[in-house]
CSV table of C-alpha atoms in Angstrom, one decimal:
chain,number,residue,atom,x,y,z
A,1,MET,CA,4.8,7.0,1.4
A,2,VAL,CA,7.6,9.3,2.5
A,3,VAL,CA,11.0,7.6,2.1
A,4,ASP,CA,13.2,10.5,3.2
A,5,SER,CA,13.9,10.4,7.0
A,6,ARG,CA,13.9,14.2,7.1
A,7,CYS,CA,10.3,14.3,6.1
A,8,ASP,CA,7.0,13.6,7.8
A,9,LYS,CA,6.9,10.4,9.7
A,10,THR,CA,3.4,9.3,8.7
A,11,PRO,CA,2.5,7.3,5.6
A,12,ASP,CA,1.0,9.6,2.9
A,13,ARG,CA,0.4,7.1,0.0
A,14,ASN,CA,-0.8,3.6,-0.4
A,15,MET,CA,1.8,1.3,1.1
A,16,ALA,CA,-0.4,-1.8,0.8
A,17,LEU,CA,1.0,-2.7,-2.6
A,18,GLU,CA,4.5,-2.8,-1.0
A,19,PHE,CA,3.3,-5.0,1.8
A,20,CYS,CA,1.7,-7.2,-0.8
A,21,ARG,CA,5.2,-8.3,-1.7
A,22,GLY,CA,5.5,-9.6,1.8
A,23,THR,CA,2.3,-11.7,1.8
A,24,GLU,CA,3.1,-13.0,-1.7
A,25,ALA,CA,6.5,-14.1,-0.5
A,26,ALA,CA,5.1,-15.8,2.6
A,27,SER,CA,2.4,-17.5,0.5
A,28,MET,CA,4.8,-18.8,-2.1
A,29,ALA,CA,7.1,-20.2,0.6
A,30,ALA,CA,4.3,-21.7,2.7
A,31,GLY,CA,2.4,-23.1,-0.2
A,32,ARG,CA,5.2,-25.7,-0.8
A,33,TRP,CA,4.1,-27.3,2.4
A,34,MET,CA,0.4,-27.7,1.6
A,35,GLY,CA,-1.0,-31.0,2.7
A,36,ARG,CA,2.4,-32.3,4.0
A,37,GLY,CA,1.2,-32.4,7.6
A,38,ASP,CA,3.9,-30.1,9.0
A,39,LYS,CA,2.5,-26.9,10.5
A,40,ASN,CA,5.8,-25.6,11.9
A,41,SER,CA,7.8,-26.0,8.7
A,42,ALA,CA,5.0,-24.2,6.7
A,43,ASP,CA,4.9,-21.4,9.3
A,44,GLY,CA,8.7,-21.2,9.5
A,45,ALA,CA,8.9,-20.9,5.7
A,46,ALA,CA,6.3,-18.2,5.7
A,47,VAL,CA,7.8,-16.2,8.6
A,48,ASN,CA,11.3,-16.2,7.0
A,49,ALA,CA,10.0,-15.1,3.6
A,50,MET,CA,7.8,-12.4,5.1
A,51,ARG,CA,10.5,-11.0,7.4
A,52,TYR,CA,13.0,-10.8,4.5
A,53,MET,CA,10.6,-8.8,2.3
A,54,LEU,CA,9.2,-6.5,5.0
A,55,ASN,CA,12.8,-5.6,5.9
A,56,THR,CA,13.3,-4.2,2.4
A,57,ILE,CA,10.5,-1.6,2.8
A,58,HIS,CA,11.3,2.0,3.6
A,59,MET,CA,9.6,2.3,7.0
A,60,ASP,CA,10.3,2.3,10.7
A,61,GLY,CA,8.0,-0.6,11.7
A,62,ILE,CA,7.4,-2.3,15.0
A,63,VAL,CA,5.5,-5.6,15.2
A,64,VAL,CA,2.6,-5.0,17.6
A,65,ILE,CA,0.6,-8.1,16.8
A,66,GLY,CA,2.6,-11.3,16.2
A,67,GLU,CA,1.5,-14.9,16.2
A,68,GLY,CA,4.2,-17.1,17.6
A,69,GLU,CA,3.5,-16.7,21.3
A,70,LYS,CA,0.0,-18.2,21.1
A,71,ASP,CA,0.9,-21.0,18.7
A,72,GLU,CA,4.4,-21.8,20.1
A,73,ALA,CA,5.5,-21.7,16.5
A,74,PRO,CA,8.1,-19.8,14.4
A,75,MET,CA,7.3,-16.2,14.8
A,76,LEU,CA,7.6,-12.5,13.9
A,77,PHE,CA,7.7,-11.5,17.6
A,78,ASN,CA,6.0,-8.6,19.3
A,79,GLY,CA,8.4,-5.7,19.5
A,80,GLU,CA,10.5,-6.8,16.5
A,81,LYS,CA,11.6,-4.0,14.3
A,82,LEU,CA,11.0,-4.3,10.5
A,83,GLY,CA,11.9,-2.1,7.6
A,84,THR,CA,14.9,0.0,6.7
A,85,GLY,CA,14.3,2.3,9.6
A,86,ASP,CA,14.2,5.5,7.6
A,87,GLY,CA,10.5,5.8,6.6
A,88,PRO,CA,7.2,6.4,8.2
A,89,GLN,CA,6.7,5.1,11.8
A,90,VAL,CA,4.1,2.3,11.7
A,91,ASP,CA,2.6,-0.4,13.8
A,92,ILE,CA,2.6,-3.8,12.1
A,93,ALA,CA,0.2,-6.7,12.6
A,94,VAL,CA,1.3,-10.0,10.9
A,95,ASP,CA,-0.1,-13.4,10.5
A,96,PRO,CA,2.3,-15.2,8.0
A,97,ILE,CA,-0.3,-18.0,7.8
A,98,ASP,CA,-3.9,-17.5,9.0
A,99,GLY,CA,-4.7,-21.1,8.9
A,100,THR,CA,-1.5,-23.1,9.5
A,101,ARG,CA,-3.6,-26.3,10.1
A,102,LEU,CA,-5.5,-25.6,6.9
A,103,THR,CA,-2.2,-25.4,5.0
A,104,ALA,CA,-0.8,-28.5,6.7
A,105,LEU,CA,-3.9,-30.5,5.8
A,106,GLY,CA,-4.4,-29.1,2.3
A,107,LEU,CA,-7.7,-27.5,3.3
A,108,SER,CA,-9.2,-24.4,1.8
A,109,GLY,CA,-9.1,-20.9,3.3
A,110,ALA,CA,-5.4,-20.4,4.4
A,111,ILE,CA,-4.1,-16.9,3.7
A,112,SER,CA,-1.0,-14.7,4.5
A,113,VAL,CA,-1.9,-11.3,6.0
A,114,VAL,CA,-0.2,-8.1,7.0
A,115,ALA,CA,-1.9,-4.9,8.4
A,116,ILE,CA,-0.2,-1.6,9.0
A,117,ALA,CA,-1.2,1.6,10.7
A,118,PRO,CA,0.5,4.7,12.1
A,119,ARG,CA,2.6,4.2,15.2
A,120,GLY,CA,0.6,3.8,18.4
A,121,THR,CA,-2.8,3.3,16.8
A,122,MET,CA,-3.2,-0.5,17.1
A,123,PHE,CA,-4.8,-2.2,20.2
A,124,ASP,CA,-2.4,-4.2,22.3
A,125,PRO,CA,-4.1,-7.3,23.8
A,126,LYS,CA,-1.0,-8.0,26.0
A,127,CYS,CA,-1.4,-11.5,27.5
A,128,VAL,CA,-5.0,-12.1,26.3
A,129,PHE,CA,-5.1,-14.4,23.3
A,130,TYR,CA,-8.8,-14.7,22.7
A,131,MET,CA,-11.7,-12.3,22.0
A,132,ASP,CA,-15.5,-12.6,21.4
A,133,LYS,CA,-16.1,-10.9,18.1
A,134,LEU,CA,-19.0,-9.6,16.0
A,135,VAL,CA,-18.3,-8.5,12.5
A,136,VAL,CA,-20.8,-7.2,9.9
A,137,GLY,CA,-20.7,-5.5,6.5
A,138,PRO,CA,-21.3,-1.8,5.9
A,139,GLU,CA,-25.1,-1.9,5.8
A,140,ALA,CA,-25.4,-3.2,9.4
A,141,LYS,CA,-22.4,-1.6,11.1
A,142,ASP,CA,-24.5,0.8,13.2
A,143,MET,CA,-27.3,-1.7,14.0
A,144,VAL,CA,-25.7,-4.4,16.0
A,145,ASP,CA,-24.6,-4.8,19.6
A,146,ILE,CA,-22.3,-7.6,20.8
A,147,GLU,CA,-24.1,-7.6,24.2
A,148,ALA,CA,-27.5,-8.0,22.7
A,149,PRO,CA,-29.1,-11.4,22.3
A,150,VAL,CA,-28.0,-13.4,19.2
A,151,ALA,CA,-31.4,-13.5,17.7
A,152,GLU,CA,-31.8,-9.7,18.0
A,153,ASN,CA,-28.5,-9.1,16.2
A,154,ILE,CA,-29.5,-11.5,13.4
A,155,ASN,CA,-32.8,-9.7,13.0
A,156,MET,CA,-31.1,-6.3,12.9
A,157,VAL,CA,-28.8,-7.5,10.2
A,158,ALA,CA,-31.7,-8.9,8.2
A,159,LYS,CA,-33.5,-5.6,8.5
A,160,ALA,CA,-30.4,-3.6,7.4
A,161,LYS,CA,-29.8,-5.9,4.4
A,162,LYS,CA,-33.5,-6.1,3.5
A,163,LYS,CA,-33.7,-9.8,3.6
A,164,ASP,CA,-35.5,-12.5,5.5
A,165,VAL,CA,-33.9,-13.9,8.7
A,166,CYS,CA,-33.8,-17.3,7.1
A,167,ASP,CA,-31.5,-15.9,4.4
A,168,VAL,CA,-29.0,-14.4,6.8
A,169,THR,CA,-25.7,-16.4,6.9
A,170,VAL,CA,-23.5,-16.3,10.0
A,171,VAL,CA,-19.8,-17.4,9.9
A,172,VAL,CA,-18.7,-19.3,13.1
A,173,LEU,CA,-15.5,-21.1,13.9
A,174,ASP,CA,-16.1,-24.8,14.4
A,175,ARG,CA,-15.2,-25.1,18.1
A,176,PRO,CA,-16.8,-26.9,21.1
A,177,ARG,CA,-17.0,-23.5,22.8
A,178,HIS,CA,-19.5,-22.4,20.2
A,179,THR,CA,-22.1,-25.1,20.9
A,180,ASP,CA,-24.5,-22.8,22.6
A,181,LEU,CA,-23.9,-20.0,20.0
A,182,ILE,CA,-24.7,-22.3,17.1
A,183,ALA,CA,-27.9,-23.5,18.9
A,184,GLU,CA,-29.0,-19.9,19.3
A,185,ILE,CA,-28.3,-19.0,15.6
A,186,ARG,CA,-30.3,-22.0,14.5
A,187,ALA,CA,-33.1,-21.2,16.9
A,188,ALA,CA,-33.2,-17.7,15.3
A,189,GLY,CA,-33.7,-19.3,11.9
A,190,ALA,CA,-30.5,-18.1,10.3
A,191,ARG,CA,-28.0,-20.1,8.2
A,192,ILE,CA,-24.5,-21.0,9.4
A,193,LYS,CA,-21.2,-21.3,7.6
A,194,LEU,CA,-18.9,-23.3,9.9
A,195,ILE,CA,-15.2,-22.7,9.2
A,196,PRO,CA,-12.4,-25.0,10.7
A,197,ASP,CA,-9.9,-22.2,11.1
A,198,GLY,CA,-9.0,-18.8,9.6
A,199,ASP,CA,-11.5,-16.3,11.1
A,200,ILE,CA,-9.7,-13.3,9.4
A,201,GLY,CA,-10.8,-14.7,6.0
A,202,GLY,CA,-14.2,-15.5,7.5
A,203,ALA,CA,-14.7,-12.0,8.7
A,204,LEU,CA,-13.8,-10.6,5.2
A,205,LEU,CA,-16.7,-12.6,3.7
A,206,THR,CA,-19.2,-10.4,5.7
A,207,CYS,CA,-18.0,-7.2,4.0
A,208,LYS,CA,-18.3,-8.4,0.4
A,209,SER,CA,-21.9,-8.9,-0.7
A,210,GLU,CA,-21.0,-11.4,-3.4
A,211,ARG,CA,-19.3,-13.7,-0.9
A,212,GLY,CA,-22.4,-15.1,0.7
A,213,ALA,CA,-22.0,-14.2,4.4
A,214,ASP,CA,-23.7,-11.5,6.5
A,215,MET,CA,-22.0,-11.6,9.9
A,216,LEU,CA,-19.3,-13.4,11.9
A,217,MET,CA,-19.9,-14.3,15.5
A,218,GLY,CA,-17.9,-16.1,18.2
A,219,ILE,CA,-14.6,-16.4,20.0
A,220,GLY,CA,-11.3,-16.3,18.1
A,221,GLY,CA,-7.8,-15.0,18.5
A,222,THR,CA,-7.1,-11.4,19.6
A,223,PRO,CA,-4.1,-11.1,17.2
A,224,GLU,CA,-6.5,-12.0,14.4
A,225,ALA,CA,-9.1,-9.6,15.8
A,226,VAL,CA,-6.7,-6.6,15.4
A,227,ILE,CA,-5.8,-7.6,11.9
A,228,THR,CA,-9.4,-8.2,11.0
A,229,ALA,CA,-10.3,-4.7,12.4
A,230,CYS,CA,-7.8,-3.2,9.9
A,231,ALA,CA,-9.4,-5.0,7.0
A,232,VAL,CA,-13.0,-4.2,8.1
A,233,LYS,CA,-12.1,-0.5,8.5
A,234,ALA,CA,-10.8,-0.5,4.9
A,235,LEU,CA,-14.0,-2.3,3.7
A,236,GLY,CA,-16.3,0.1,5.6
A,237,GLY,CA,-17.8,-2.6,7.8
A,238,GLY,CA,-18.4,-2.8,11.5
A,239,MET,CA,-16.8,-4.8,14.3
A,240,GLN,CA,-17.1,-5.1,18.1
A,241,GLY,CA,-15.2,-7.3,20.5
A,242,LYS,CA,-14.9,-8.3,24.2
A,243,LEU,CA,-11.8,-9.9,25.7
A,244,TRP,CA,-12.2,-13.5,26.7
A,245,THR,CA,-9.9,-15.8,28.7
A,246,ARG,CA,-9.9,-19.6,29.2
A,247,THR,CA,-8.8,-19.5,32.9
A,248,GLU,CA,-9.0,-17.3,36.0
A,249,ASP,CA,-5.2,-17.0,36.0
A,250,GLU,CA,-5.2,-15.5,32.5
A,251,LYS,CA,-8.0,-13.1,33.5
A,252,ASN,CA,-6.2,-12.0,36.6
A,253,CYS,CA,-3.0,-11.5,34.7
A,254,ALA,CA,-4.8,-9.3,32.1
A,255,ILE,CA,-6.6,-7.3,34.8
A,256,GLY,CA,-3.2,-6.7,36.4
A,257,GLN,CA,-2.1,-5.2,33.0
A,258,GLY,CA,-5.0,-2.8,32.9
A,259,LEU,CA,-7.3,-4.6,30.5
A,260,ASP,CA,-11.1,-4.4,31.1
A,261,PHE,CA,-13.1,-7.5,30.3
A,262,SER,CA,-16.4,-5.7,30.6
A,263,LYS,CA,-15.6,-3.1,27.9
A,264,VAL,CA,-17.0,-3.4,24.4
A,265,LEU,CA,-14.2,-2.7,22.0
A,266,THR,CA,-15.2,-0.9,18.9
A,267,LEU,CA,-13.5,-0.8,15.6
A,268,ASP,CA,-11.8,2.4,16.6
A,269,ASP,CA,-10.6,0.9,19.8
A,270,LEU,CA,-9.0,-1.9,17.9
A,271,VAL,CA,-7.3,0.4,15.4
A,272,SER,CA,-7.8,4.1,16.0
A,273,SER,CA,-6.3,5.5,12.7
A,274,ASP,CA,-8.3,6.1,9.6
A,275,ASP,CA,-5.2,5.4,7.5
A,276,VAL,CA,-4.9,1.7,7.6
A,277,PHE,CA,-3.3,-0.7,5.1
A,278,PHE,CA,-4.1,-4.3,4.6
A,279,SER,CA,-2.7,-7.0,2.3
A,280,ALA,CA,-3.7,-10.7,2.1
A,281,THR,CA,-2.5,-13.4,-0.3
A,282,GLY,CA,-4.1,-16.8,-0.8
A,283,ILE,CA,-2.1,-19.9,0.2
A,284,THR,CA,-4.8,-22.5,-0.4
A,285,ASP,CA,-8.0,-21.9,-2.4
A,286,GLY,CA,-10.6,-20.0,-0.5
A,287,ASP,CA,-13.9,-18.1,-0.8
A,288,PHE,CA,-12.3,-14.9,-2.0
A,289,LEU,CA,-8.7,-15.7,-2.9
A,290,THR,CA,-7.2,-18.4,-5.1
A,291,GLY,CA,-4.3,-20.4,-3.6
A,292,VAL,CA,-0.7,-20.4,-4.9
A,293,ARG,CA,-0.2,-22.2,-8.2
A,294,TYR,CA,3.1,-23.8,-9.0
A,295,GLU,CA,4.0,-24.3,-12.6
A,296,SER,CA,7.3,-25.4,-14.3
A,297,GLU,CA,8.8,-22.0,-14.7
A,298,ARG,CA,6.4,-19.7,-12.8
A,299,ILE,CA,4.3,-19.3,-9.6
A,300,LYS,CA,0.9,-17.6,-9.6
A,301,THR,CA,-0.5,-15.7,-6.6
A,302,SER,CA,-3.8,-14.0,-5.8
A,303,SER,CA,-3.9,-11.1,-3.4
A,304,LEU,CA,-6.2,-8.4,-1.9
A,305,VAL,CA,-4.7,-5.0,-1.0
A,306,MET,CA,-6.6,-2.2,0.7
A,307,ARG,CA,-6.2,1.3,2.2
A,308,SER,CA,-8.9,2.7,4.4
A,309,LYS,CA,-8.1,6.4,3.9
A,310,SER,CA,-8.7,6.2,0.1
A,311,GLY,CA,-11.2,3.3,0.2
A,312,THR,CA,-9.2,1.6,-2.5
A,313,VAL,CA,-9.6,-2.2,-2.8
A,314,ARG,CA,-7.4,-4.0,-5.3
A,315,TYR,CA,-7.3,-7.6,-6.4
A,316,VAL,CA,-3.8,-8.4,-7.6
A,317,GLU,CA,-3.1,-11.5,-9.8
A,318,ALA,CA,0.7,-11.9,-10.1
A,319,ILE,CA,3.0,-14.2,-12.0
A,320,HIS,CA,6.4,-14.8,-10.4
A,321,ARG,CA,9.5,-16.2,-12.0
A,322,PRO,CA,11.4,-18.2,-9.3
A,323,LYS,CA,14.7,-18.3,-11.2
A,324,LYS,CA,14.8,-14.5,-11.6
A,325,LEU,CA,13.7,-14.0,-8.0
A,326,ASP,CA,16.4,-16.2,-6.8
A,327,ALA,CA,19.0,-13.9,-8.4
A,328,ILE,CA,17.7,-10.7,-6.6
A,329,SER,CA,16.4,-12.0,-3.2
A,330,GLY,CA,17.4,-14.0,-0.3
A,331,ILE,CA,14.5,-16.4,-0.6
A,332,ASP,CA,14.7,-19.8,-2.3
A,333,TYR,CA,11.3,-20.1,-3.9
A,334,LYS,CA,12.2,-23.4,-5.4
A,335,ASP,CA,13.0,-25.1,-2.1
A,336,CYS,CA,10.3,-27.7,-1.2
A,337,ARG,CA,12.4,-29.9,1.0
């Protein structure tokens, strides 16, 4: 990364490790609220911690994808500037907690995520909060089509991965809107992994062969879709999406803003740069990251950091000393009130 404002304004080394400090901070702050039934307090703690850490990074960052407007929760808002202002110019997509309900109820799979790409390369969903998504791993990325029948896509994934259809596992958010989709997947003979929330984490499972999932299908958030695209690009997988709205008023608003509901959005439409950074830290235990562990004098975190340009994927296990951190940061890691 270039830190001198006189130099090139594009990132030239792996910034993901620096952003990992932001997801670690958010996870340590949010994890104190696990199982306490208070989504907004958990989200507020994560937002404040993440904002503080991201503002210490040498970058000229703008939040393109924030979460607060959809959830009516504490937020890192769209258009907010982050960083010191004297480094590379980047778009930032944040979800301080992907799975606020999971955190509040003490359920598995909640993570904190940040994705970064050069300025102007992330898709802006404007007022559309939902998207129909299809995510697959590297083997099948050129063999699926979101507009094809569900059974056809499942068969193509089975062919690409050299397995029987009955061994294909599809990740689906557990929502009433997916009743027909679930029925089609079952009719095709595939297995289903229903997840209560957190489709960023669900999508990541499709790109790691040892994680037991082959594809993700169904409607989830557009902010999560852009963040997911950054992760999928880093992992070499494939992703397609189509904008989806709940009401005609939402659709008319989006059309008025120039969005096309008939267009299939590819991975490159969602994030056009090939130099994308992604960081995720576990809040609660999940399929690919361990949740935060609080001990008497230390906190343990588990993170995943990636850069698409280099193809580097790192798993980072960290031990933090709250008393020492309190002396050098503006975050009270011991606060669990």
